[in-house]
Structure formats: structure tokens, C-alpha cells
CSV table of C-alpha atoms and ligand atoms in Angstrom, one decimal:
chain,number,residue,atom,x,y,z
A,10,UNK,CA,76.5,71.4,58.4
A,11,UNK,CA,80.3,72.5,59.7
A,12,UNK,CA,82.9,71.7,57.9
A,13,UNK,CA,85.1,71.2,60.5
A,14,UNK,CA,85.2,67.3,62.1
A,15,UNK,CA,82.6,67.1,64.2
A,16,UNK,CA,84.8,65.4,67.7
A,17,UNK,CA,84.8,64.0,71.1
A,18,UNK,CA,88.7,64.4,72.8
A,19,UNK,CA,90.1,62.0,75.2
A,20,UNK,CA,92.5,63.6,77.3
A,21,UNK,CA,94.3,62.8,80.4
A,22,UNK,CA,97.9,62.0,81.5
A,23,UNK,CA,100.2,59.6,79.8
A,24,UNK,CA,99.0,56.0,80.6
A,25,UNK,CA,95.8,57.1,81.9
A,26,UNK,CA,94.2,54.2,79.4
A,27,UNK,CA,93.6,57.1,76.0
A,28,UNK,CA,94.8,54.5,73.9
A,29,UNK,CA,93.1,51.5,75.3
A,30,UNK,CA,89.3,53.3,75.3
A,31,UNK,CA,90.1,54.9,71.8
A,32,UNK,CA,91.1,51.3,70.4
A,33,UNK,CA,87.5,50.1,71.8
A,34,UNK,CA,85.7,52.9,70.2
A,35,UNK,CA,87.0,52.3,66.9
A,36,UNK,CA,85.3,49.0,66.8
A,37,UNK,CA,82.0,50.3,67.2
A,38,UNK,CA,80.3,51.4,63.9
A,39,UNK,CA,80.3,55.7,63.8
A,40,UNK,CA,83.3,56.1,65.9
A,41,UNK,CA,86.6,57.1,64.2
A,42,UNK,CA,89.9,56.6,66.3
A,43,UNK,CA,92.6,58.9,65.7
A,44,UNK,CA,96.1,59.4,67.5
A,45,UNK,CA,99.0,61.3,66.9
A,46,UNK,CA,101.1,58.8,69.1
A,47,UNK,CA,100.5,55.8,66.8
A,48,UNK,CA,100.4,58.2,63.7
A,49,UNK,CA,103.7,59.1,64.7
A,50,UNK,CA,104.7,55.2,65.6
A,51,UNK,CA,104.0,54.2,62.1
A,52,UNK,CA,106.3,56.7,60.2
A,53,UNK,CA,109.2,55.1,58.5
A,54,UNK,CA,111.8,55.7,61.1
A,55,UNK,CA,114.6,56.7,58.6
A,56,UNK,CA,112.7,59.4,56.9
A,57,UNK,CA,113.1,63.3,58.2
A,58,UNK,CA,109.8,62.8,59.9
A,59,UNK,CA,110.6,59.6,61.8
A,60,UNK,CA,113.7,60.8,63.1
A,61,UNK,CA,112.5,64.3,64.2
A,62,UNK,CA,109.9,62.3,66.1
A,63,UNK,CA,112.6,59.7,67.7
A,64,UNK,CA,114.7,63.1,68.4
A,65,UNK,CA,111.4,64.3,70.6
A,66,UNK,CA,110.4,61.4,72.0
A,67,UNK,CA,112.9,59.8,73.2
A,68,UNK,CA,113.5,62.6,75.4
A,69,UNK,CA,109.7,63.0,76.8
A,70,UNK,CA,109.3,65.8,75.1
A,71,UNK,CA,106.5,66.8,72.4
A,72,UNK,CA,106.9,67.3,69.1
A,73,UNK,CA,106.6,70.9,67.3
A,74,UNK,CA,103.3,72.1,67.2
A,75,UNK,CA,103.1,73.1,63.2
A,76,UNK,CA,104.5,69.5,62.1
A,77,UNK,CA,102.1,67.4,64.7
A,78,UNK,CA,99.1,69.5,63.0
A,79,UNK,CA,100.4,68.9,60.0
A,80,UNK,CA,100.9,65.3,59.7
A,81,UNK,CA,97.6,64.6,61.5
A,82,UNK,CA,96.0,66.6,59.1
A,83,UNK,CA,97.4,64.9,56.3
A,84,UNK,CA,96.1,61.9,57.8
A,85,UNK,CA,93.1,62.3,58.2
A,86,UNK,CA,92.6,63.5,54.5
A,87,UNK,CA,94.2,60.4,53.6
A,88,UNK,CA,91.8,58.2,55.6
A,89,UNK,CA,88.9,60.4,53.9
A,90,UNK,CA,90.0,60.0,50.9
A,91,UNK,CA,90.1,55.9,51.2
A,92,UNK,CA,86.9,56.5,52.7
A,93,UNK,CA,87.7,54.7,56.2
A,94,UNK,CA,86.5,57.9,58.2
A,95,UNK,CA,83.0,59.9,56.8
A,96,UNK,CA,83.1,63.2,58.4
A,97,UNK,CA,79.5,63.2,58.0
A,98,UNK,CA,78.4,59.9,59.5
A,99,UNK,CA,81.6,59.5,62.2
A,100,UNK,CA,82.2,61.1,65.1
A,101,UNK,CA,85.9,61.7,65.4
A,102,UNK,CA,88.1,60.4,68.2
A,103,UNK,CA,90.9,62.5,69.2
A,104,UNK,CA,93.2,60.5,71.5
A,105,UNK,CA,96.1,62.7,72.4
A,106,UNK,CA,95.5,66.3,70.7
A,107,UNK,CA,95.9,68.4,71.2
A,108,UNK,CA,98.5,68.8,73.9
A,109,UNK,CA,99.2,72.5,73.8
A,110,UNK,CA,97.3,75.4,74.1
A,111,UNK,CA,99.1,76.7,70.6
A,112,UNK,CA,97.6,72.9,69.6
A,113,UNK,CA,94.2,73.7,70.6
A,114,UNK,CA,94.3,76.5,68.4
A,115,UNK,CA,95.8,75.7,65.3
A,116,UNK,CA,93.3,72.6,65.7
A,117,UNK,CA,89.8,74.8,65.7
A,118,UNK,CA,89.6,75.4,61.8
A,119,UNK,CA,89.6,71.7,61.8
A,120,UNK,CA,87.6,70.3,64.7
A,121,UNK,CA,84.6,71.1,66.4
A,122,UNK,CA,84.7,69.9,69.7
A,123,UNK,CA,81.2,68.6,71.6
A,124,UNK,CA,83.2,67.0,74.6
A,125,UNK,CA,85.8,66.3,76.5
A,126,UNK,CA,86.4,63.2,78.2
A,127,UNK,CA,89.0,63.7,81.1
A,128,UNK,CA,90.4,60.7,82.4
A,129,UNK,CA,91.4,62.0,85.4
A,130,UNK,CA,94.1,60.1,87.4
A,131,UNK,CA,95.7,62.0,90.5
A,132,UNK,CA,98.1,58.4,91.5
A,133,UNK,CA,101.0,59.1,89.5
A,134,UNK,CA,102.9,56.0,91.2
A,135,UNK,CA,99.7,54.1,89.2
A,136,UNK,CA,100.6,55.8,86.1
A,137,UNK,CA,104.1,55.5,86.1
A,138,UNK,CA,104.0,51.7,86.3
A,139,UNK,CA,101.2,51.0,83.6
A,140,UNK,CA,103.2,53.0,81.8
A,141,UNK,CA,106.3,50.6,82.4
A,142,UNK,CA,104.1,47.4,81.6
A,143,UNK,CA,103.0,49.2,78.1
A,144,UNK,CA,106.3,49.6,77.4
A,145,UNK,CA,107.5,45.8,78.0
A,146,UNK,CA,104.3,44.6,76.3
A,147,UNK,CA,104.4,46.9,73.3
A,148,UNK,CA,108.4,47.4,72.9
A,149,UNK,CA,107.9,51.4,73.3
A,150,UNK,CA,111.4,52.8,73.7
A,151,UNK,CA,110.2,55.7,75.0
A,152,UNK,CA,108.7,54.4,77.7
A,153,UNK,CA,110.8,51.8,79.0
A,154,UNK,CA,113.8,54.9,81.1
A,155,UNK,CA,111.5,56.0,84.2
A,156,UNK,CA,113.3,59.8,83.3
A,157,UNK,CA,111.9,59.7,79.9
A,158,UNK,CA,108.2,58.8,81.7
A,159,UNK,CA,108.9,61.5,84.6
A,160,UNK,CA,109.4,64.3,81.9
A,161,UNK,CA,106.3,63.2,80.1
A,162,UNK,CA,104.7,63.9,83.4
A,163,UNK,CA,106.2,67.1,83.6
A,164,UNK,CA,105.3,68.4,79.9
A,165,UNK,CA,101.4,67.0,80.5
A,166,UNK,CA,101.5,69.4,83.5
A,167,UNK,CA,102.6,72.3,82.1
A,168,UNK,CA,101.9,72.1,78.4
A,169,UNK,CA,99.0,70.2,78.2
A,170,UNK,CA,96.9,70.5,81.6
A,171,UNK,CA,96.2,74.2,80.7
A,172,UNK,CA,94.3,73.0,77.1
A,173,UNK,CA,91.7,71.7,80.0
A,174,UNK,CA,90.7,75.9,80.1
A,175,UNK,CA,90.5,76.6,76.1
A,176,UNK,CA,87.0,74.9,75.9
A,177,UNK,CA,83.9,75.8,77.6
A,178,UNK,CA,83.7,73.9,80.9
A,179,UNK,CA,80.0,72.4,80.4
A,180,UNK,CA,81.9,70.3,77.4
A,181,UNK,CA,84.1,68.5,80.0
A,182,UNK,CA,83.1,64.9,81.5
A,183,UNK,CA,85.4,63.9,84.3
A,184,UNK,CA,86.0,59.9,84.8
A,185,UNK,CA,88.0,57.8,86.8
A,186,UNK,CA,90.7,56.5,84.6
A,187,UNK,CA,91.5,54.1,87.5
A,188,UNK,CA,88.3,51.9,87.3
A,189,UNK,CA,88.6,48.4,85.3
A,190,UNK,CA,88.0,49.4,81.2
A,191,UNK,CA,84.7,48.0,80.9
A,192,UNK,CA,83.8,50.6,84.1
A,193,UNK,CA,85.8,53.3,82.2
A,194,UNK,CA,83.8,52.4,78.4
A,195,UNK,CA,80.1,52.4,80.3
A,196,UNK,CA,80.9,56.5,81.7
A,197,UNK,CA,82.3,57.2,78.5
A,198,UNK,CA,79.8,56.3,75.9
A,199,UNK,CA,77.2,57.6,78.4
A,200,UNK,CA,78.7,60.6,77.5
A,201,UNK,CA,79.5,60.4,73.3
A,202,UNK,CA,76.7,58.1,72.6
A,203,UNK,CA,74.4,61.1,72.4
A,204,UNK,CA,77.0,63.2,70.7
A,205,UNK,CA,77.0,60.5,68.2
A,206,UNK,CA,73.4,60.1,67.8
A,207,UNK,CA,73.4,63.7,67.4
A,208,UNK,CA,75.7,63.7,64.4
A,209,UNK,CA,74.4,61.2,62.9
A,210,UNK,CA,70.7,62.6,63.0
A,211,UNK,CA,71.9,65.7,61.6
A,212,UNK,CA,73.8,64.0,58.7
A,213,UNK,CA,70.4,62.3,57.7
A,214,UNK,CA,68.0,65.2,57.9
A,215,UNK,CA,70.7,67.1,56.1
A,216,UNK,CA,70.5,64.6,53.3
A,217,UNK,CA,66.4,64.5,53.6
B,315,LIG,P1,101.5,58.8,73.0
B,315,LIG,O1,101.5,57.6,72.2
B,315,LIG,O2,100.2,59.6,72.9
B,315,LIG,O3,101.9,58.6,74.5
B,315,LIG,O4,102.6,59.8,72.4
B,315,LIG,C1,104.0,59.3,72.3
B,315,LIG,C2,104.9,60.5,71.9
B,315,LIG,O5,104.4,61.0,70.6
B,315,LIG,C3,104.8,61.7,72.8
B,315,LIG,O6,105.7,61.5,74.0
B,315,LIG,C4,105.2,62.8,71.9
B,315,LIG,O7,106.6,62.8,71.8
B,315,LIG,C5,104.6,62.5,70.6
B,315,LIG,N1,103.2,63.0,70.5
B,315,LIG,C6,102.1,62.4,70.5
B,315,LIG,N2,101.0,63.3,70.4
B,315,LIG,C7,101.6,64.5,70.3
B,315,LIG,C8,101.1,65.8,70.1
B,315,LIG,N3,99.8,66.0,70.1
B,315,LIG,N4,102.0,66.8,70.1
B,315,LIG,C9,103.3,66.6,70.2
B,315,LIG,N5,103.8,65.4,70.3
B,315,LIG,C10,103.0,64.3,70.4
């Protein structure tokens, strides 16, 4: 079997519901969530790392490419480790990387991708005021200045739109990310329930 996590991505603009589906998922046996934004929440805010991420995203802007790999990596070793994800068994989550096409990259020796769910959402006026009830509801700072939100709009378009072309087309599901989440869940574990099944049959027969 690969070594690398075997991984279903869930990409789409900021407040196109990532977070929301991803948090479902993680309740369901064989799905493992995992996303930079709240990996990057929980830092302590007064170490180097926490600060460097305040510096980035307070601004709407992404943080460096090597130190986003670096400290999801280091995650995700230490949720192996504690045995919370099984890289044989799971099928990892990726909600939010990567968001560059240098991300994409750095991410292959890690991750092998079997889709992509694209929550496609063309009503930015939509976006724009989820994204100001998120951050009401869940205290987000960086959320909260409608500039701060208008340059994450910006960097998704020309950072992160273009990772859409680094994997092979037939990987990609599109689905409305403006249909209620129960609407949104059904299309999307139409399309990772097999990818799970698949994982999971070849983690048995590779035990057998
Ligand atoms: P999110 O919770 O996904 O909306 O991310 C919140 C903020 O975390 C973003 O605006 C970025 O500053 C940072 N961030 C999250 N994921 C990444 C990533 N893959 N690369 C760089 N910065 C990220």
C-alpha cells in the first residue's frame, strides 16, 4: 500500500461551508478531519508561531508555504502517534490545503489524492455575509473587517483557484455549496463513500 495518506480535499472559497461538512465527517467512523485554519487557531498565540500566523491573518493573507506544511505535518504525526487518525483504516480530510499551487506540491510526498470536492459558490455577496455571521458566532478576528474578507477573496482567486488545474480533472466533484448542509453532506459522501470503502477494503486484504 502507499505510504502517503490516502485523501479526499475540500476546496472552495472562504465560507463556502469547508469547515461545517469537514466537522460532519469527522463524526462518522473512517473519516479523519484535518484543517490548517483551526490547526493554526489553536497555537498558543504568544509563541513565534502564533504570532506569525496573527501577522498573516489578520491581513487576509496566507501563511508561508514551508511553515503551513510544516506544522500540518507535524500534526498529523502527532495525531498518528496518539493513534486518533489510522492512515490505514481513515480516509483523510483535507479542509483547506492546500491553497497554493507551491502547496499542492510540497503536499504530494504526503497525500494521495482520490478526489476533490469543489464547493463551488459563484455569489460572493452570499459568501461575504456567512462569513460575517461566522465571525460574530465564533469570535474570528479575522473575519469580523469586510477588507480583511475582500482580500481573502482576492488570494483564493489568484493563489488558490489555480490548485483546481494540478490534479487530474476526472478527480474533481463539483457541488453547490449554496444548498442547505444536509443537501450539501448527501452529494458529498456520494462521492467519498466509495473512496472510503475503497481504502478500507484495501487495508483488510492487505492484512489477509
Ligand atoms: P480558514 O480557517 O481555513 O478560513 O483559515 C484562516 C486563515 O488561516 C487563513 O486566512 C490563512 O491566513 C491561514 N491558513 C489556513 N490554511 C492555510 C493554508 N493552507 N496556507 C496558508 N495559510 C492558511
Amino acid at each position: 500500500m502507499s505510504d502517503r495518506y490516502q485523501t479526499i480535499l475540500l476546496f472552495g472559497p472562504p465560507g463556502s461551508g469547508k469547515g461545517t461538512q469537514g466537522k460532519i465527517l469527522a463524526k462518522i467512523p473512517g473519516f479523519f478531519h484535518s484543517s490548517t485554519g483551526d490547526i493554526f487557531r489553536n497555537l498558543d498565540m504568544q509563541s513565534e508561531m502564533g504570532k506569525l500566523f496573527y501577522r498573516y491573518s489578520s491581513r487576509g493573507e496566507l501563511v508561508p508555504d514551508d511553515v503551513t506544511i510544516r506544522i500540518w505535518s507535524q500534526n498529523m504525526n502527532a495525531h498518528t502517534i496518539l493513534g486518533q487518525f489510522k492512515p490505514n483504516q481513515d480516509l483523510l480530510v483535507l479542509d483547506g490545503l492546500p491553497r497554493s499551487v507551491n502547496q499542492a506540491k510540497l503536499l504530494y510526498r504526503y497525500v494521495d489524492v482520490c478526489k476533490v470536492i469543489h464547493l463551488v459558490c459563484r455569489d460572493t455577496e452570499e459568501l461575504f455575509s456567512r462569513m460575517i455571521r461566522r465571525a460574530a458566532k465564533e469570535n474570528r478576528a479575522d473575519d469580523a473587517k469586510p477588507d480583511v474578507i475582500r482580500r481573502r477573496f482576492e488570494v483564493y482567486q489568484r493563489e488558490t483557484l489555480p490548485v483546481l488545474s494540478f490534479y487530474d480533472p476526472d478527480l474533481v466533484v463539483e457541488v453547490d455549496a449554496l444548498g442547505s448542509p444536509a443537501a450539501v453532506l448527501t452529494q458529498l459522501l456520494n462521492a467519498a463513500v466509495p473512496m472510503q470503502d475503497a481504502h478500507f477494503n484495501r487495508s483488510t486484504e492487505a492484512e489477509a
